[in-house]
């Protein structure tokens, strides 16, 4: 397998990137083994978890605990049919979750986002947890739907946090969150209890 664990380093060229994804598809995806704990991922090639034209779906639980994404991440139009765990994950570059569907629980606890994050048109259909996560770049939530509890407890937003036309259908928790940059909840709907206790703007 061509992945690396958290300790160590690797110089990625195009050949090595393509080799990484080809091997990952053969040894992990084809076997429906979605445990990517402590992987270090290179940039997303045109063919990454899936080949071109393949339905972008994880049909079982996915575990990225303590993984590192060392370049841009593109989960656009991906469906996570069951739970997905991104806790303690480091995203070192831009992240795209545009039109992603999280059908099961989405857990980003203690995740670190170093650059721009896009959750536009994303659907969170089960409980969503960002507890203790850190956003160091601008984060967009546009036309995003949270159908169940949304937990942003003790989250740090170091840059802009833009929640435009977001729908929170259940309880929403921002207790102890810190918003250091521009914060906007324009046209956002809170349908149930929303808590900003000890939140800093």
PDB file of C-alpha atoms in Angstrom:
ATOM      1  CA  UNK A   1       0.000   0.000   0.000  1.00  0.00           C
ATOM      2  CA  UNK A   2       1.362   3.429  -0.877  1.00  0.00           C
ATOM      3  CA  UNK A   3      -0.179   5.441   1.921  1.00  0.00           C
ATOM      4  CA  UNK A   4       1.824   6.849   4.785  1.00  0.00           C
ATOM      5  CA  UNK A   5       0.982   7.077   8.434  1.00  0.00           C
ATOM      6  CA  UNK A   6       0.993  10.398  10.226  1.00  0.00           C
ATOM      7  CA  UNK A   7       4.677  10.167  11.147  1.00  0.00           C
ATOM      8  CA  UNK A   8       7.043  10.757   8.268  1.00  0.00           C
ATOM      9  CA  UNK A   9       6.849  12.598   4.977  1.00  0.00           C
ATOM     10  CA  UNK A  10       6.620  12.111   1.257  1.00  0.00           C
ATOM     11  CA  UNK A  11       7.387  14.093  -1.869  1.00  0.00           C
ATOM     12  CA  UNK A  12       4.461  13.674  -4.242  1.00  0.00           C
ATOM     13  CA  UNK A  13       4.833  13.902  -7.995  1.00  0.00           C
ATOM     14  CA  UNK A  14       2.118  13.145 -10.551  1.00  0.00           C
ATOM     15  CA  UNK A  15       3.180   9.534 -10.916  1.00  0.00           C
ATOM     16  CA  UNK A  16       3.156   8.917  -7.164  1.00  0.00           C
ATOM     17  CA  UNK A  17      -0.221  10.650  -6.775  1.00  0.00           C
ATOM     18  CA  UNK A  18      -1.790   8.466  -9.469  1.00  0.00           C
ATOM     19  CA  UNK A  19      -0.160   5.375  -7.977  1.00  0.00           C
ATOM     20  CA  UNK A  20      -1.581   6.245  -4.576  1.00  0.00           C
ATOM     21  CA  UNK A  21      -5.156   6.519  -5.858  1.00  0.00           C
ATOM     22  CA  UNK A  22      -4.919   3.453  -8.107  1.00  0.00           C
ATOM     23  CA  UNK A  23      -3.698   1.340  -5.204  1.00  0.00           C
ATOM     24  CA  UNK A  24      -6.267   2.777  -2.817  1.00  0.00           C
ATOM     25  CA  UNK A  25      -9.097   1.891  -5.195  1.00  0.00           C
ATOM     26  CA  UNK A  26      -7.788  -1.655  -5.580  1.00  0.00           C
ATOM     27  CA  UNK A  27      -6.927  -2.377  -1.950  1.00  0.00           C
ATOM     28  CA  UNK A  28      -9.555  -0.348  -0.099  1.00  0.00           C
ATOM     29  CA  UNK A  29     -12.492   0.780  -2.211  1.00  0.00           C
ATOM     30  CA  UNK A  30     -12.923  -2.477  -4.145  1.00  0.00           C
ATOM     31  CA  UNK A  31     -13.066  -4.358  -0.842  1.00  0.00           C
ATOM     32  CA  UNK A  32     -15.432  -1.811   0.726  1.00  0.00           C
ATOM     33  CA  UNK A  33     -12.812  -1.207   3.395  1.00  0.00           C
ATOM     34  CA  UNK A  34     -13.413   2.427   4.325  1.00  0.00           C
ATOM     35  CA  UNK A  35     -11.025   2.669   7.255  1.00  0.00           C
ATOM     36  CA  UNK A  36      -8.610   5.463   6.314  1.00  0.00           C
ATOM     37  CA  UNK A  37      -7.500   6.232   9.864  1.00  0.00           C
ATOM     38  CA  UNK A  38      -4.112   8.024   9.994  1.00  0.00           C
ATOM     39  CA  UNK A  39      -3.699   8.080   6.220  1.00  0.00           C
ATOM     40  CA  UNK A  40      -1.810  10.938   4.620  1.00  0.00           C
ATOM     41  CA  UNK A  41      -3.557  11.862   1.399  1.00  0.00           C
ATOM     42  CA  UNK A  42      -1.949  13.653  -1.549  1.00  0.00           C
ATOM     43  CA  UNK A  43      -3.882  15.974  -3.837  1.00  0.00           C
ATOM     44  CA  UNK A  44      -7.093  14.649  -5.333  1.00  0.00           C
ATOM     45  CA  UNK A  45      -6.411  13.354  -8.835  1.00  0.00           C
ATOM     46  CA  UNK A  46      -9.178  13.335 -11.455  1.00  0.00           C
ATOM     47  CA  UNK A  47      -9.691   9.711 -10.486  1.00  0.00           C
ATOM     48  CA  UNK A  48      -9.423   9.397  -6.724  1.00  0.00           C
ATOM     49  CA  UNK A  49     -11.700   7.243  -4.570  1.00  0.00           C
ATOM     50  CA  UNK A  50     -13.702   6.576  -7.727  1.00  0.00           C
ATOM     51  CA  UNK A  51     -12.925   6.333 -11.431  1.00  0.00           C
ATOM     52  CA  UNK A  52     -14.523   8.722 -13.897  1.00  0.00           C
ATOM     53  CA  UNK A  53     -18.229   8.059 -14.396  1.00  0.00           C
ATOM     54  CA  UNK A  54     -18.573   5.983 -11.208  1.00  0.00           C
ATOM     55  CA  UNK A  55     -21.252   6.887  -8.683  1.00  0.00           C
ATOM     56  CA  UNK A  56     -19.590   8.794  -5.847  1.00  0.00           C
ATOM     57  CA  UNK A  57     -20.973   7.000  -2.830  1.00  0.00           C
ATOM     58  CA  UNK A  58     -19.662   5.448   0.372  1.00  0.00           C
ATOM     59  CA  UNK A  59     -22.294   2.850   1.223  1.00  0.00           C
ATOM     60  CA  UNK A  60     -20.788   1.873   4.578  1.00  0.00           C
ATOM     61  CA  UNK A  61     -19.382   3.726   7.573  1.00  0.00           C
ATOM     62  CA  UNK A  62     -16.221   5.717   6.770  1.00  0.00           C
ATOM     63  CA  UNK A  63     -13.391   6.446   9.203  1.00  0.00           C
ATOM     64  CA  UNK A  64     -10.814   9.188   8.530  1.00  0.00           C
ATOM     65  CA  UNK A  65      -9.755   9.583  12.165  1.00  0.00           C
ATOM     66  CA  UNK A  66      -6.404  11.411  12.487  1.00  0.00           C
ATOM     67  CA  UNK A  67      -5.894  11.487   8.714  1.00  0.00           C
ATOM     68  CA  UNK A  68      -4.095  14.341   6.993  1.00  0.00           C
ATOM     69  CA  UNK A  69      -5.199  15.795   3.665  1.00  0.00           C
ATOM     70  CA  UNK A  70      -2.035  17.485   2.471  1.00  0.00           C
ATOM     71  CA  UNK A  71      -3.539  19.227  -0.561  1.00  0.00           C
ATOM     72  CA  UNK A  72      -6.943  20.266  -1.877  1.00  0.00           C
ATOM     73  CA  UNK A  73      -9.888  18.040  -0.943  1.00  0.00           C
ATOM     74  CA  UNK A  74     -12.850  17.512  -3.245  1.00  0.00           C
ATOM     75  CA  UNK A  75     -15.861  15.604  -1.924  1.00  0.00           C
ATOM     76  CA  UNK A  76     -18.270  17.498  -4.197  1.00  0.00           C
ATOM     77  CA  UNK A  77     -21.422  15.489  -5.025  1.00  0.00           C
ATOM     78  CA  UNK A  78     -20.332  12.608  -2.778  1.00  0.00           C
ATOM     79  CA  UNK A  79     -22.883  10.686  -0.719  1.00  0.00           C
ATOM     80  CA  UNK A  80     -21.962   9.250   2.683  1.00  0.00           C
ATOM     81  CA  UNK A  81     -24.778   6.734   3.216  1.00  0.00           C
ATOM     82  CA  UNK A  82     -23.777   5.917   6.789  1.00  0.00           C
ATOM     83  CA  UNK A  83     -21.730   7.605   9.482  1.00  0.00           C
ATOM     84  CA  UNK A  84     -18.464   9.340   8.623  1.00  0.00           C
ATOM     85  CA  UNK A  85     -15.758  10.273  11.102  1.00  0.00           C
ATOM     86  CA  UNK A  86     -13.362  13.148  10.426  1.00  0.00           C
ATOM     87  CA  UNK A  87     -12.294  13.659  14.026  1.00  0.00           C
ATOM     88  CA  UNK A  88      -8.752  14.852  14.587  1.00  0.00           C
ATOM     89  CA  UNK A  89      -8.368  15.249  10.811  1.00  0.00           C
ATOM     90  CA  UNK A  90      -6.114  17.977   9.434  1.00  0.00           C
ATOM     91  CA  UNK A  91      -7.116  19.627   6.170  1.00  0.00           C
ATOM     92  CA  UNK A  92      -4.025  21.543   5.043  1.00  0.00           C
ATOM     93  CA  UNK A  93      -5.554  23.177   1.963  1.00  0.00           C
ATOM     94  CA  UNK A  94      -8.960  24.035   0.458  1.00  0.00           C
ATOM     95  CA  UNK A  95     -11.883  21.719   1.166  1.00  0.00           C
ATOM     96  CA  UNK A  96     -14.939  21.245  -1.057  1.00  0.00           C
ATOM     97  CA  UNK A  97     -18.064  19.569   0.330  1.00  0.00           C
ATOM     98  CA  UNK A  98     -20.370  21.298  -2.182  1.00  0.00           C
ATOM     99  CA  UNK A  99     -23.581  19.286  -2.703  1.00  0.00           C
ATOM    100  CA  UNK A 100     -22.321  16.519  -0.445  1.00  0.00           C
ATOM    101  CA  UNK A 101     -24.989  14.387   1.225  1.00  0.00           C
ATOM    102  CA  UNK A 102     -24.354  13.103   4.741  1.00  0.00           C
ATOM    103  CA  UNK A 103     -27.109  10.547   5.327  1.00  0.00           C
ATOM    104  CA  UNK A 104     -25.650   9.294   8.600  1.00  0.00           C
ATOM    105  CA  UNK A 105     -23.909  11.043  11.469  1.00  0.00           C
ATOM    106  CA  UNK A 106     -21.099  13.419  10.413  1.00  0.00           C
ATOM    107  CA  UNK A 107     -18.412  13.859  13.032  1.00  0.00           C
ATOM    108  CA  UNK A 108     -15.745  16.567  12.575  1.00  0.00           C
ATOM    109  CA  UNK A 109     -14.774  16.731  16.250  1.00  0.00           C
ATOM    110  CA  UNK A 110     -11.312  18.282  16.770  1.00  0.00           C
ATOM    111  CA  UNK A 111     -10.796  18.677  13.003  1.00  0.00           C
ATOM    112  CA  UNK A 112      -8.530  21.486  11.780  1.00  0.00           C
ATOM    113  CA  UNK A 113      -9.265  23.332   8.549  1.00  0.00           C
ATOM    114  CA  UNK A 114      -6.288  25.445   7.510  1.00  0.00           C
ATOM    115  CA  UNK A 115      -7.815  27.070   4.426  1.00  0.00           C
ATOM    116  CA  UNK A 116     -11.119  27.829   2.690  1.00  0.00           C
ATOM    117  CA  UNK A 117     -13.995  25.413   3.330  1.00  0.00           C
ATOM    118  CA  UNK A 118     -17.110  25.059   1.183  1.00  0.00           C
ATOM    119  CA  UNK A 119     -20.236  23.433   2.620  1.00  0.00           C
ATOM    120  CA  UNK A 120     -22.556  25.064   0.069  1.00  0.00           C
ATOM    121  CA  UNK A 121     -25.734  23.145  -0.833  1.00  0.00           C
ATOM    122  CA  UNK A 122     -24.714  20.397   1.575  1.00  0.00           C
ATOM    123  CA  UNK A 123     -27.271  18.173   3.308  1.00  0.00           C
ATOM    124  CA  UNK A 124     -26.650  16.886   6.822  1.00  0.00           C
ATOM    125  CA  UNK A 125     -29.467  14.400   7.417  1.00  0.00           C
ATOM    126  CA  UNK A 126     -28.350  13.130  10.812  1.00  0.00           C
ATOM    127  CA  UNK A 127     -26.550  14.604  13.813  1.00  0.00           C
ATOM    128  CA  UNK A 128     -23.602  16.808  12.828  1.00  0.00           C
ATOM    129  CA  UNK A 129     -20.728  17.431  15.222  1.00  0.00           C
ATOM    130  CA  UNK A 130     -18.024  20.092  14.805  1.00  0.00           C
ATOM    131  CA  UNK A 131     -17.188  20.220  18.508  1.00  0.00           C
ATOM    132  CA  UNK A 132     -13.711  21.686  19.174  1.00  0.00           C
ATOM    133  CA  UNK A 133     -13.002  22.066  15.445  1.00  0.00           C
ATOM    134  CA  UNK A 134     -10.842  24.940  14.176  1.00  0.00           C
ATOM    135  CA  UNK A 135     -11.473  26.885  10.974  1.00  0.00           C
ATOM    136  CA  UNK A 136      -8.439  29.007  10.120  1.00  0.00           C
ATOM    137  CA  UNK A 137      -9.732  30.074   6.710  1.00  0.00           C
ATOM    138  CA  UNK A 138     -13.049  31.380   5.464  1.00  0.00           C
ATOM    139  CA  UNK A 139     -15.921  28.894   5.753  1.00  0.00           C
ATOM    140  CA  UNK A 140     -19.090  28.982   3.648  1.00  0.00           C
ATOM    141  CA  UNK A 141     -22.400  27.428   4.568  1.00  0.00           C
ATOM    142  CA  UNK A 142     -24.787  28.478   1.772  1.00  0.00           C
ATOM    143  CA  UNK A 143     -28.174  26.818   1.310  1.00  0.00           C
ATOM    144  CA  UNK A 144     -26.997  24.143   3.742  1.00  0.00           C
ATOM    145  CA  UNK A 145     -29.527  21.924   5.518  1.00  0.00           C
ATOM    146  CA  UNK A 146     -29.043  20.515   9.006  1.00  0.00           C
ATOM    147  CA  UNK A 147     -31.948  18.129   9.594  1.00  0.00           C
ATOM    148  CA  UNK A 148     -30.895  16.954  13.053  1.00  0.00           C
ATOM    149  CA  UNK A 149     -28.794  18.371  15.886  1.00  0.00           C
ATOM    150  CA  UNK A 150     -25.928  20.627  14.779  1.00  0.00           C
ATOM    151  CA  UNK A 151     -23.155  20.932  17.370  1.00  0.00           C
ATOM    152  CA  UNK A 152     -20.578  23.731  17.023  1.00  0.00           C
ATOM    153  CA  UNK A 153     -19.608  23.624  20.698  1.00  0.00           C
ATOM    154  CA  UNK A 154     -16.261  25.349  21.391  1.00  0.00           C
ATOM    155  CA  UNK A 155     -15.505  25.776  17.668  1.00  0.00           C
ATOM    156  CA  UNK A 156     -12.952  28.402  16.661  1.00  0.00           C
ATOM    157  CA  UNK A 157     -13.671  30.459  13.542  1.00  0.00           C
ATOM    158  CA  UNK A 158     -10.451  32.414  12.983  1.00  0.00           C
ATOM    159  CA  UNK A 159     -11.606  33.989   9.729  1.00  0.00           C
ATOM    160  CA  UNK A 160     -14.993  34.698   8.142  1.00  0.00           C
ATOM    161  CA  UNK A 161     -17.905  32.396   8.960  1.00  0.00           C
ATOM    162  CA  UNK A 162     -20.736  32.866   6.467  1.00  0.00           C
ATOM    163  CA  UNK A 163     -24.051  31.101   7.056  1.00  0.00           C
ATOM    164  CA  UNK A 164     -26.326  32.163   4.173  1.00  0.00           C
ATOM    165  CA  UNK A 165     -29.815  30.659   3.697  1.00  0.00           C
ATOM    166  CA  UNK A 166     -28.987  27.830   6.081  1.00  0.00           C
ATOM    167  CA  UNK A 167     -31.762  25.737   7.606  1.00  0.00           C
ATOM    168  CA  UNK A 168     -31.289  24.355  11.104  1.00  0.00           C
ATOM    169  CA  UNK A 169     -34.284  22.053  11.637  1.00  0.00           C
ATOM    170  CA  UNK A 170     -33.360  20.805  15.108  1.00  0.00           C
ATOM    171  CA  UNK A 171     -31.327  21.983  18.080  1.00  0.00           C
ATOM    172  CA  UNK A 172     -28.248  24.054  17.251  1.00  0.00           C
ATOM    173  CA  UNK A 173     -25.385  24.536  19.683  1.00  0.00           C
ATOM    174  CA  UNK A 174     -22.775  27.293  19.436  1.00  0.00           C
ATOM    175  CA  UNK A 175     -21.877  27.383  23.121  1.00  0.00           C
ATOM    176  CA  UNK A 176     -18.319  28.598  23.793  1.00  0.00           C
ATOM    177  CA  UNK A 177     -17.673  29.095  20.075  1.00  0.00           C
ATOM    178  CA  UNK A 178     -15.331  31.914  19.033  1.00  0.00           C
ATOM    179  CA  UNK A 179     -15.988  34.014  15.930  1.00  0.00           C
ATOM    180  CA  UNK A 180     -12.923  36.173  15.248  1.00  0.00           C
ATOM    181  CA  UNK A 181     -13.807  37.439  11.768  1.00  0.00           C
ATOM    182  CA  UNK A 182     -16.897  38.548   9.910  1.00  0.00           C
ATOM    183  CA  UNK A 183     -19.899  36.435  10.901  1.00  0.00           C
ATOM    184  CA  UNK A 184     -23.150  36.404   8.954  1.00  0.00           C
ATOM    185  CA  UNK A 185     -26.330  34.402   9.469  1.00  0.00           C
ATOM    186  CA  UNK A 186     -28.232  36.144   6.667  1.00  0.00           C
ATOM    187  CA  UNK A 187     -31.593  34.479   5.872  1.00  0.00           C
ATOM    188  CA  UNK A 188     -30.752  31.552   8.124  1.00  0.00           C
ATOM    189  CA  UNK A 189     -33.671  29.666   9.693  1.00  0.00           C
ATOM    190  CA  UNK A 190     -33.446  28.274  13.227  1.00  0.00           C
ATOM    191  CA  UNK A 191     -36.495  26.045  13.671  1.00  0.00           C
ATOM    192  CA  UNK A 192     -35.745  24.736  17.141  1.00  0.00           C
ATOM    193  CA  UNK A 193     -33.688  25.678  20.187  1.00  0.00           C
ATOM    194  CA  UNK A 194     -30.493  27.589  19.355  1.00  0.00           C
ATOM    195  CA  UNK A 195     -27.847  28.177  21.990  1.00  0.00           C
ATOM    196  CA  UNK A 196     -25.063  30.786  21.988  1.00  0.00           C
ATOM    197  CA  UNK A 197     -24.130  30.607  25.672  1.00  0.00           C
ATOM    198  CA  UNK A 198     -20.642  32.047  26.292  1.00  0.00           C
ATOM    199  CA  UNK A 199     -20.113  32.520  22.565  1.00  0.00           C
ATOM    200  CA  UNK A 200     -17.588  35.202  21.550  1.00  0.00           C
ATOM    201  CA  UNK A 201     -18.105  37.484  18.532  1.00  0.00           C
TER     202      UNK A 201
END
